[in-house]
Amino acid sequence: MKVLGARLRALRAEAGLSGAALAQGAGVGQPTVSKVENGRMVPSSDVLERLARALLLDEATSREVRDLLTAVESASDRAAVATPPLGLTVDDAVRSARQVRSFQCVVLPAMLQSAEYARHVFSSAPNATPEAVGSAVAARVERQSVLYEPQRESVFVITEAVLRTWPGTPDLMLAQFDRLLAVESLTTVRLGIVPWRRPVPVMPRHGFTLCDREAVVIETFDRERVTADSGELTAYEEQFGRFEGAAVFGGEARELLLRVMKEFQVLGPAAHS
């Protein structure tokens, strides 16, 4: 709930509107805007649509805030479930860090996943149940609020193969690309992509996430391992630097994202038939 409120508050600030002006434009009470932005109230889908229209959000950003609302509602529906959510290791380690550097060669970094993409990730885990998957997705989306906190720095490096290794349907991936483009524009985030046309500096075997200079989360096929061993930290920092040096950022990364996105637009329903 807090991440949805924080995102709406940031969008209002970007639009140059006061809380009163937004409330008037959306046709809701000012206390409603205040409660939503401070995470004390879950807006209905109708209220959220009104706020989105008043903020003049484009389709990609509107879809992003709708996804956040879906995650909040999912968390509320499963609040009484005692099953511990999946995937807490990497998310919790990331949330406690001021600087995060993540490299991935198959799956998108946890903090960049849309709700539906994350659902496929968790559903593929051994012994996953619908209740555990729903709780894990909601928790993951909630933790993504750290991306919007100005005192943090997040650097993500992925290979182009990550963009082309996809679950579900082309529509799911189109929504995921909208999410990546929105996050890439944040001043607190740097997103780099190693294009397939460039040779990798070293053959990647798995993904990993560096949390400050204190720990590294090493991700294998069936588990995540957190280590603070100084030797391993040094080795993974060196490898991250090599992948970072091979990646494109900024305008080049956005151009690559848009190019692959167009390929998914062409795929259409035939790809899932």
mmCIF file of C-alpha atoms in Angstrom:
data_model
loop_
_atom_site.group_PDB
_atom_site.id
_atom_site.type_symbol
_atom_site.label_atom_id
_atom_site.label_comp_id
_atom_site.label_asym_id
_atom_site.label_seq_id
_atom_site.Cartn_x
_atom_site.Cartn_y
_atom_site.Cartn_z
ATOM 1 C CA MET A 1 0.000 0.000 0.000
ATOM 2 C CA LYS A 2 2.861 2.369 0.805
ATOM 3 C CA VAL A 3 4.512 1.885 -2.581
ATOM 4 C CA LEU A 4 1.273 2.777 -4.393
ATOM 5 C CA GLY A 5 0.844 5.887 -2.272
ATOM 6 C CA ALA A 6 4.466 6.929 -2.729
ATOM 7 C CA ARG A 7 4.210 6.490 -6.489
ATOM 8 C CA LEU A 8 1.034 8.571 -6.720
ATOM 9 C CA ARG A 9 2.584 11.278 -4.551
ATOM 10 C CA ALA A 10 5.650 11.387 -6.823
ATOM 11 C CA LEU A 11 3.462 11.585 -9.931
ATOM 12 C CA ARG A 12 1.477 14.434 -8.401
ATOM 13 C CA ALA A 13 4.700 16.294 -7.646
ATOM 14 C CA GLU A 14 5.897 15.743 -11.225
ATOM 15 C CA ALA A 15 2.598 17.159 -12.488
ATOM 16 C CA GLY A 16 3.042 20.244 -10.302
ATOM 17 C CA LEU A 17 -0.291 19.751 -8.517
ATOM 18 C CA SER A 18 -1.180 20.282 -4.884
ATOM 19 C CA GLY A 19 -3.198 17.657 -3.069
ATOM 20 C CA ALA A 20 -6.217 19.956 -3.180
ATOM 21 C CA ALA A 21 -5.854 20.527 -6.923
ATOM 22 C CA LEU A 22 -5.573 16.809 -7.608
ATOM 23 C CA ALA A 23 -8.610 16.086 -5.443
ATOM 24 C CA GLN A 24 -10.642 18.710 -7.294
ATOM 25 C CA GLY A 25 -9.565 17.441 -10.704
ATOM 26 C CA ALA A 26 -10.367 13.840 -9.774
ATOM 27 C CA GLY A 27 -13.671 14.678 -8.122
ATOM 28 C CA VAL A 28 -12.703 13.191 -4.762
ATOM 29 C CA GLY A 29 -12.169 14.650 -1.316
ATOM 30 C CA GLN A 30 -8.769 16.032 -0.344
ATOM 31 C CA PRO A 31 -8.617 13.669 2.680
ATOM 32 C CA THR A 32 -8.919 10.764 0.235
ATOM 33 C CA VAL A 33 -5.853 11.929 -1.679
ATOM 34 C CA SER A 34 -3.927 12.411 1.562
ATOM 35 C CA LYS A 35 -4.848 8.971 2.935
ATOM 36 C CA VAL A 36 -4.001 7.195 -0.323
ATOM 37 C CA GLU A 37 -0.636 8.938 -0.663
ATOM 38 C CA ASN A 38 0.308 8.171 2.942
ATOM 39 C CA GLY A 39 -0.603 4.495 2.658
ATOM 40 C CA ARG A 40 -3.574 4.723 5.040
ATOM 41 C CA MET A 41 -6.247 3.919 2.467
ATOM 42 C CA VAL A 42 -6.549 1.526 -0.471
ATOM 43 C CA PRO A 43 -8.293 3.358 -3.314
ATOM 44 C CA SER A 44 -11.011 1.658 -5.294
ATOM 45 C CA SER A 45 -10.293 1.017 -8.966
ATOM 46 C CA ASP A 46 -12.697 3.854 -9.807
ATOM 47 C CA VAL A 47 -10.877 6.330 -7.565
ATOM 48 C CA LEU A 48 -7.541 5.250 -8.977
ATOM 49 C CA GLU A 49 -8.800 5.789 -12.537
ATOM 50 C CA ARG A 50 -10.022 9.264 -11.569
ATOM 51 C CA LEU A 51 -6.645 10.131 -10.087
ATOM 52 C CA ALA A 52 -4.861 8.797 -13.167
ATOM 53 C CA ARG A 53 -7.019 10.932 -15.472
ATOM 54 C CA ALA A 54 -6.502 14.024 -13.336
ATOM 55 C CA LEU A 55 -2.739 13.430 -13.431
ATOM 56 C CA LEU A 56 -2.889 12.983 -17.248
ATOM 57 C CA LEU A 57 -0.950 9.730 -16.973
ATOM 58 C CA ASP A 58 0.055 7.960 -20.162
ATOM 59 C CA GLU A 59 -1.030 4.362 -20.718
ATOM 60 C CA ALA A 60 2.255 2.855 -19.479
ATOM 61 C CA THR A 61 2.171 4.753 -16.169
ATOM 62 C CA SER A 62 -1.563 4.112 -15.737
ATOM 63 C CA ARG A 63 -0.900 0.394 -16.158
ATOM 64 C CA GLU A 64 1.912 0.604 -13.609
ATOM 65 C CA VAL A 65 -0.312 2.102 -10.904
ATOM 66 C CA ARG A 66 -3.093 -0.387 -11.709
ATOM 67 C CA ASP A 67 -0.587 -3.211 -11.211
ATOM 68 C CA LEU A 68 0.380 -1.714 -7.853
ATOM 69 C CA LEU A 69 -3.282 -1.624 -6.805
ATOM 70 C CA THR A 70 -3.719 -5.254 -7.887
ATOM 71 C CA ALA A 71 -0.747 -6.238 -5.721
ATOM 72 C CA VAL A 72 -2.153 -4.348 -2.726
ATOM 73 C CA GLU A 73 -5.534 -6.037 -3.115
ATOM 74 C CA SER A 74 -3.845 -9.431 -3.456
ATOM 75 C CA ALA A 75 -1.923 -8.837 -0.222
ATOM 76 C CA SER A 76 -5.137 -7.887 1.598
ATOM 77 C CA ASP A 77 -6.927 -10.996 0.344
ATOM 78 C CA ARG A 78 -4.164 -13.220 1.683
ATOM 79 C CA ALA A 79 -3.347 -11.418 4.916
ATOM 80 C CA ALA A 80 -4.605 -14.326 7.008
ATOM 81 C CA VAL A 81 -2.548 -16.970 5.206
ATOM 82 C CA ALA A 82 0.171 -18.346 7.487
ATOM 83 C CA THR A 83 2.381 -19.763 4.717
ATOM 84 C CA PRO A 84 5.640 -17.766 4.586
ATOM 85 C CA PRO A 85 5.963 -15.967 1.240
ATOM 86 C CA LEU A 86 8.503 -17.193 -1.278
ATOM 87 C CA GLY A 87 11.539 -15.227 -2.410
ATOM 88 C CA LEU A 88 12.136 -13.164 0.723
ATOM 89 C CA THR A 89 15.900 -13.643 0.779
ATOM 90 C CA VAL A 90 16.898 -11.426 -2.110
ATOM 91 C CA ASP A 91 14.085 -8.908 -1.609
ATOM 92 C CA ASP A 92 14.807 -8.368 2.082
ATOM 93 C CA ALA A 93 18.533 -8.077 1.499
ATOM 94 C CA VAL A 94 17.919 -5.500 -1.220
ATOM 95 C CA ARG A 95 15.509 -3.481 0.915
ATOM 96 C CA SER A 96 18.071 -3.078 3.698
ATOM 97 C CA ALA A 97 20.825 -1.820 1.347
ATOM 98 C CA ARG A 98 21.540 1.748 0.261
ATOM 99 C CA GLN A 99 23.312 0.653 -2.912
ATOM 100 C CA VAL A 100 22.157 -2.345 -4.904
ATOM 101 C CA ARG A 101 23.954 -3.776 -7.943
ATOM 102 C CA SER A 102 22.290 -6.706 -9.640
ATOM 103 C CA PHE A 103 23.319 -8.793 -12.643
ATOM 104 C CA GLN A 104 20.947 -11.219 -14.321
ATOM 105 C CA CYS A 105 21.403 -13.420 -17.381
ATOM 106 C CA VAL A 106 18.066 -15.289 -17.590
ATOM 107 C CA VAL A 107 15.363 -13.761 -15.351
ATOM 108 C CA LEU A 108 14.662 -10.084 -14.776
ATOM 109 C CA PRO A 109 15.932 -8.674 -11.464
ATOM 110 C CA ALA A 110 13.352 -9.115 -8.715
ATOM 111 C CA MET A 111 12.966 -5.374 -8.169
ATOM 112 C CA LEU A 112 12.063 -4.765 -11.828
ATOM 113 C CA GLN A 113 9.453 -7.495 -12.264
ATOM 114 C CA SER A 114 5.829 -6.652 -12.936
ATOM 115 C CA ALA A 115 3.252 -8.427 -10.796
ATOM 116 C CA GLU A 116 2.320 -10.919 -13.522
ATOM 117 C CA TYR A 117 5.949 -11.660 -14.444
ATOM 118 C CA ALA A 118 6.713 -12.285 -10.753
ATOM 119 C CA ARG A 119 3.696 -14.592 -10.544
ATOM 120 C CA HIS A 120 5.232 -16.834 -13.213
ATOM 121 C CA VAL A 121 8.603 -16.771 -11.430
ATOM 122 C CA PHE A 122 7.121 -17.875 -8.104
ATOM 123 C CA SER A 123 4.761 -20.399 -9.694
ATOM 124 C CA SER A 124 7.770 -22.255 -11.092
ATOM 125 C CA ALA A 125 9.244 -22.755 -7.596
ATOM 126 C CA PRO A 126 9.097 -26.286 -6.136
ATOM 127 C CA ASN A 127 5.937 -26.987 -4.109
ATOM 128 C CA ALA A 128 4.470 -23.554 -4.824
ATOM 129 C CA THR A 129 0.847 -23.105 -3.747
ATOM 130 C CA PRO A 130 -1.557 -20.433 -5.067
ATOM 131 C CA GLU A 131 -1.687 -18.824 -1.609
ATOM 132 C CA ALA A 132 2.096 -18.684 -1.251
ATOM 133 C CA VAL A 133 2.529 -17.373 -4.783
ATOM 134 C CA GLY A 134 -0.040 -14.615 -4.245
ATOM 135 C CA SER A 135 1.594 -13.517 -1.002
ATOM 136 C CA ALA A 136 5.064 -13.585 -2.570
ATOM 137 C CA VAL A 137 3.974 -11.463 -5.536
ATOM 138 C CA ALA A 138 2.360 -8.871 -3.276
ATOM 139 C CA ALA A 139 5.431 -8.733 -1.029
ATOM 140 C CA ARG A 140 7.773 -8.365 -4.006
ATOM 141 C CA VAL A 141 5.818 -5.476 -5.512
ATOM 142 C CA GLU A 142 5.592 -3.793 -2.104
ATOM 143 C CA ARG A 143 9.379 -3.968 -1.666
ATOM 144 C CA GLN A 144 9.894 -2.239 -5.010
ATOM 145 C CA SER A 145 9.111 1.038 -3.243
ATOM 146 C CA VAL A 146 12.851 1.332 -2.529
ATOM 147 C CA LEU A 147 13.381 2.233 -6.188
ATOM 148 C CA TYR A 148 11.657 5.568 -5.574
ATOM 149 C CA GLU A 149 13.590 6.521 -2.443
ATOM 150 C CA PRO A 150 16.064 9.330 -3.291
ATOM 151 C CA GLN A 151 18.733 8.220 -0.820
ATOM 152 C CA ARG A 152 19.180 4.870 -2.559
ATOM 153 C CA GLU A 153 21.028 3.851 -5.736
ATOM 154 C CA SER A 154 20.065 0.819 -7.810
ATOM 155 C CA VAL A 155 22.140 -0.430 -10.737
ATOM 156 C CA PHE A 156 20.799 -3.306 -12.828
ATOM 157 C CA VAL A 157 22.709 -5.038 -15.607
ATOM 158 C CA ILE A 158 20.992 -7.688 -17.701
ATOM 159 C CA THR A 159 21.852 -9.503 -20.884
ATOM 160 C CA GLU A 160 19.611 -9.071 -23.921
ATOM 161 C CA ALA A 161 18.760 -12.748 -23.472
ATOM 162 C CA VAL A 162 16.783 -11.789 -20.349
ATOM 163 C CA LEU A 163 14.440 -9.711 -22.512
ATOM 164 C CA ARG A 164 13.933 -12.660 -24.852
ATOM 165 C CA THR A 165 13.387 -15.331 -22.195
ATOM 166 C CA TRP A 166 9.750 -14.845 -21.425
ATOM 167 C CA PRO A 167 6.824 -16.548 -19.686
ATOM 168 C CA GLY A 168 3.128 -16.267 -20.338
ATOM 169 C CA THR A 169 2.028 -14.250 -23.353
ATOM 170 C CA PRO A 170 3.395 -11.409 -25.499
ATOM 171 C CA ASP A 171 0.921 -9.077 -23.739
ATOM 172 C CA LEU A 172 2.512 -9.931 -20.391
ATOM 173 C CA MET A 173 5.909 -8.988 -21.787
ATOM 174 C CA LEU A 174 4.600 -5.770 -23.340
ATOM 175 C CA ALA A 175 3.380 -4.725 -19.887
ATOM 176 C CA GLN A 176 6.778 -5.727 -18.491
ATOM 177 C CA PHE A 177 8.556 -3.545 -21.061
ATOM 178 C CA ASP A 178 6.360 -0.607 -20.030
ATOM 179 C CA ARG A 179 7.517 -1.239 -16.470
ATOM 180 C CA LEU A 180 11.192 -1.316 -17.489
ATOM 181 C CA LEU A 181 10.890 1.923 -19.460
ATOM 182 C CA ALA A 182 9.191 3.653 -16.531
ATOM 183 C CA VAL A 183 11.815 2.479 -14.008
ATOM 184 C CA GLU A 184 14.736 3.275 -16.330
ATOM 185 C CA SER A 185 13.667 6.929 -16.311
ATOM 186 C CA LEU A 186 14.057 7.232 -12.518
ATOM 187 C CA THR A 187 17.056 9.238 -11.305
ATOM 188 C CA THR A 188 17.703 6.627 -8.613
ATOM 189 C CA VAL A 189 18.038 3.772 -11.120
ATOM 190 C CA ARG A 190 20.564 2.825 -13.795
ATOM 191 C CA LEU A 191 19.565 0.037 -16.170
ATOM 192 C CA GLY A 192 22.193 -1.485 -18.409
ATOM 193 C CA ILE A 193 21.790 -4.128 -21.101
ATOM 194 C CA VAL A 194 24.537 -6.257 -22.632
ATOM 195 C CA PRO A 195 23.461 -6.475 -26.316
ATOM 196 C CA TRP A 196 23.669 -9.874 -27.968
ATOM 197 C CA ARG A 197 25.873 -8.325 -30.641
ATOM 198 C CA ARG A 198 28.603 -7.814 -28.040
ATOM 199 C CA PRO A 199 30.609 -10.708 -26.611
ATOM 200 C CA VAL A 200 30.198 -11.142 -22.864
ATOM 201 C CA PRO A 201 33.355 -10.456 -20.816
ATOM 202 C CA VAL A 202 32.938 -13.799 -19.028
ATOM 203 C CA MET A 203 30.423 -16.596 -19.501
ATOM 204 C CA PRO A 204 27.613 -15.945 -16.985
ATOM 205 C CA ARG A 205 26.552 -18.948 -14.909
ATOM 206 C CA HIS A 206 23.916 -17.383 -12.662
ATOM 207 C CA GLY A 207 22.525 -14.094 -11.411
ATOM 208 C CA PHE A 208 23.649 -12.286 -8.295
ATOM 209 C CA THR A 209 22.897 -9.130 -6.324
ATOM 210 C CA LEU A 210 25.401 -7.045 -4.371
ATOM 211 C CA CYS A 211 23.926 -5.272 -1.351
ATOM 212 C CA ASP A 212 26.131 -2.329 -0.413
ATOM 213 C CA ARG A 213 29.623 -3.763 0.069
ATOM 214 C CA GLU A 214 28.460 -6.064 2.821
ATOM 215 C CA ALA A 215 26.693 -9.033 1.224
ATOM 216 C CA VAL A 216 26.003 -10.766 -2.069
ATOM 217 C CA VAL A 217 22.921 -12.830 -2.875
ATOM 218 C CA ILE A 218 23.926 -15.672 -5.192
ATOM 219 C CA GLU A 219 20.997 -17.116 -7.129
ATOM 220 C CA THR A 220 21.051 -20.708 -8.381
ATOM 221 C CA PHE A 221 18.347 -22.829 -10.005
ATOM 222 C CA ASP A 222 16.609 -23.872 -6.801
ATOM 223 C CA ARG A 223 17.779 -21.493 -4.079
ATOM 224 C CA GLU A 224 19.383 -18.215 -3.046
ATOM 225 C CA ARG A 225 22.474 -18.018 -0.860
ATOM 226 C CA VAL A 226 23.547 -14.902 1.026
ATOM 227 C CA THR A 227 27.204 -14.543 1.913
ATOM 228 C CA ALA A 228 29.315 -11.835 3.521
ATOM 229 C CA ASP A 229 32.614 -13.599 2.826
ATOM 230 C CA SER A 230 35.103 -10.898 1.821
ATOM 231 C CA GLY A 231 36.707 -13.058 -0.853
ATOM 232 C CA GLU A 232 33.400 -13.818 -2.530
ATOM 233 C CA LEU A 233 32.311 -10.189 -2.268
ATOM 234 C CA THR A 234 35.482 -9.040 -4.004
ATOM 235 C CA ALA A 235 35.088 -11.637 -6.755
ATOM 236 C CA TYR A 236 31.459 -10.747 -7.464
ATOM 237 C CA GLU A 237 32.167 -7.006 -7.401
ATOM 238 C CA GLU A 238 34.872 -7.587 -10.015
ATOM 239 C CA GLN A 239 32.513 -9.633 -12.194
ATOM 240 C CA PHE A 240 29.760 -7.038 -11.893
ATOM 241 C CA GLY A 241 32.176 -4.345 -13.023
ATOM 242 C CA ARG A 242 33.037 -6.378 -16.111
ATOM 243 C CA PHE A 243 29.391 -6.884 -17.091
ATOM 244 C CA GLU A 244 28.633 -3.234 -16.355
ATOM 245 C CA GLY A 245 31.449 -2.211 -18.677
ATOM 246 C CA ALA A 246 29.981 -4.308 -21.495
ATOM 247 C CA ALA A 247 26.452 -2.902 -21.105
ATOM 248 C CA VAL A 248 24.746 0.043 -22.776
ATOM 249 C CA PHE A 249 22.858 2.571 -20.652
ATOM 250 C CA GLY A 250 20.626 5.587 -21.129
ATOM 251 C CA GLY A 251 19.418 6.271 -24.635
ATOM 252 C CA GLU A 252 21.067 3.180 -26.077
ATOM 253 C CA ALA A 253 19.375 0.949 -23.502
ATOM 254 C CA ARG A 254 15.972 2.541 -24.150
ATOM 255 C CA GLU A 255 16.446 2.124 -27.903
ATOM 256 C CA LEU A 256 17.230 -1.564 -27.393
ATOM 257 C CA LEU A 257 14.188 -2.004 -25.129
ATOM 258 C CA LEU A 258 11.905 -0.368 -27.675
ATOM 259 C CA ARG A 259 13.329 -2.491 -30.492
ATOM 260 C CA VAL A 260 12.699 -5.760 -28.659
ATOM 261 C CA MET A 261 9.309 -4.473 -27.544
ATOM 262 C CA LYS A 262 8.297 -4.002 -31.183
ATOM 263 C CA GLU A 263 9.216 -7.617 -31.866
ATOM 264 C CA PHE A 264 6.797 -8.719 -29.134
ATOM 265 C CA GLN A 265 4.099 -6.493 -30.628
ATOM 266 C CA VAL A 266 4.501 -8.377 -33.900
ATOM 267 C CA LEU A 267 4.275 -11.782 -32.201
ATOM 268 C CA GLY A 268 0.665 -11.324 -31.093
ATOM 269 C CA PRO A 269 -1.618 -14.242 -30.181
ATOM 270 C CA ALA A 270 0.079 -16.595 -32.668
ATOM 271 C CA ALA A 271 3.074 -16.920 -30.333
ATOM 272 C CA HIS A 272 0.872 -18.465 -27.646
ATOM 273 C CA SER A 273 -1.279 -20.703 -29.838
#
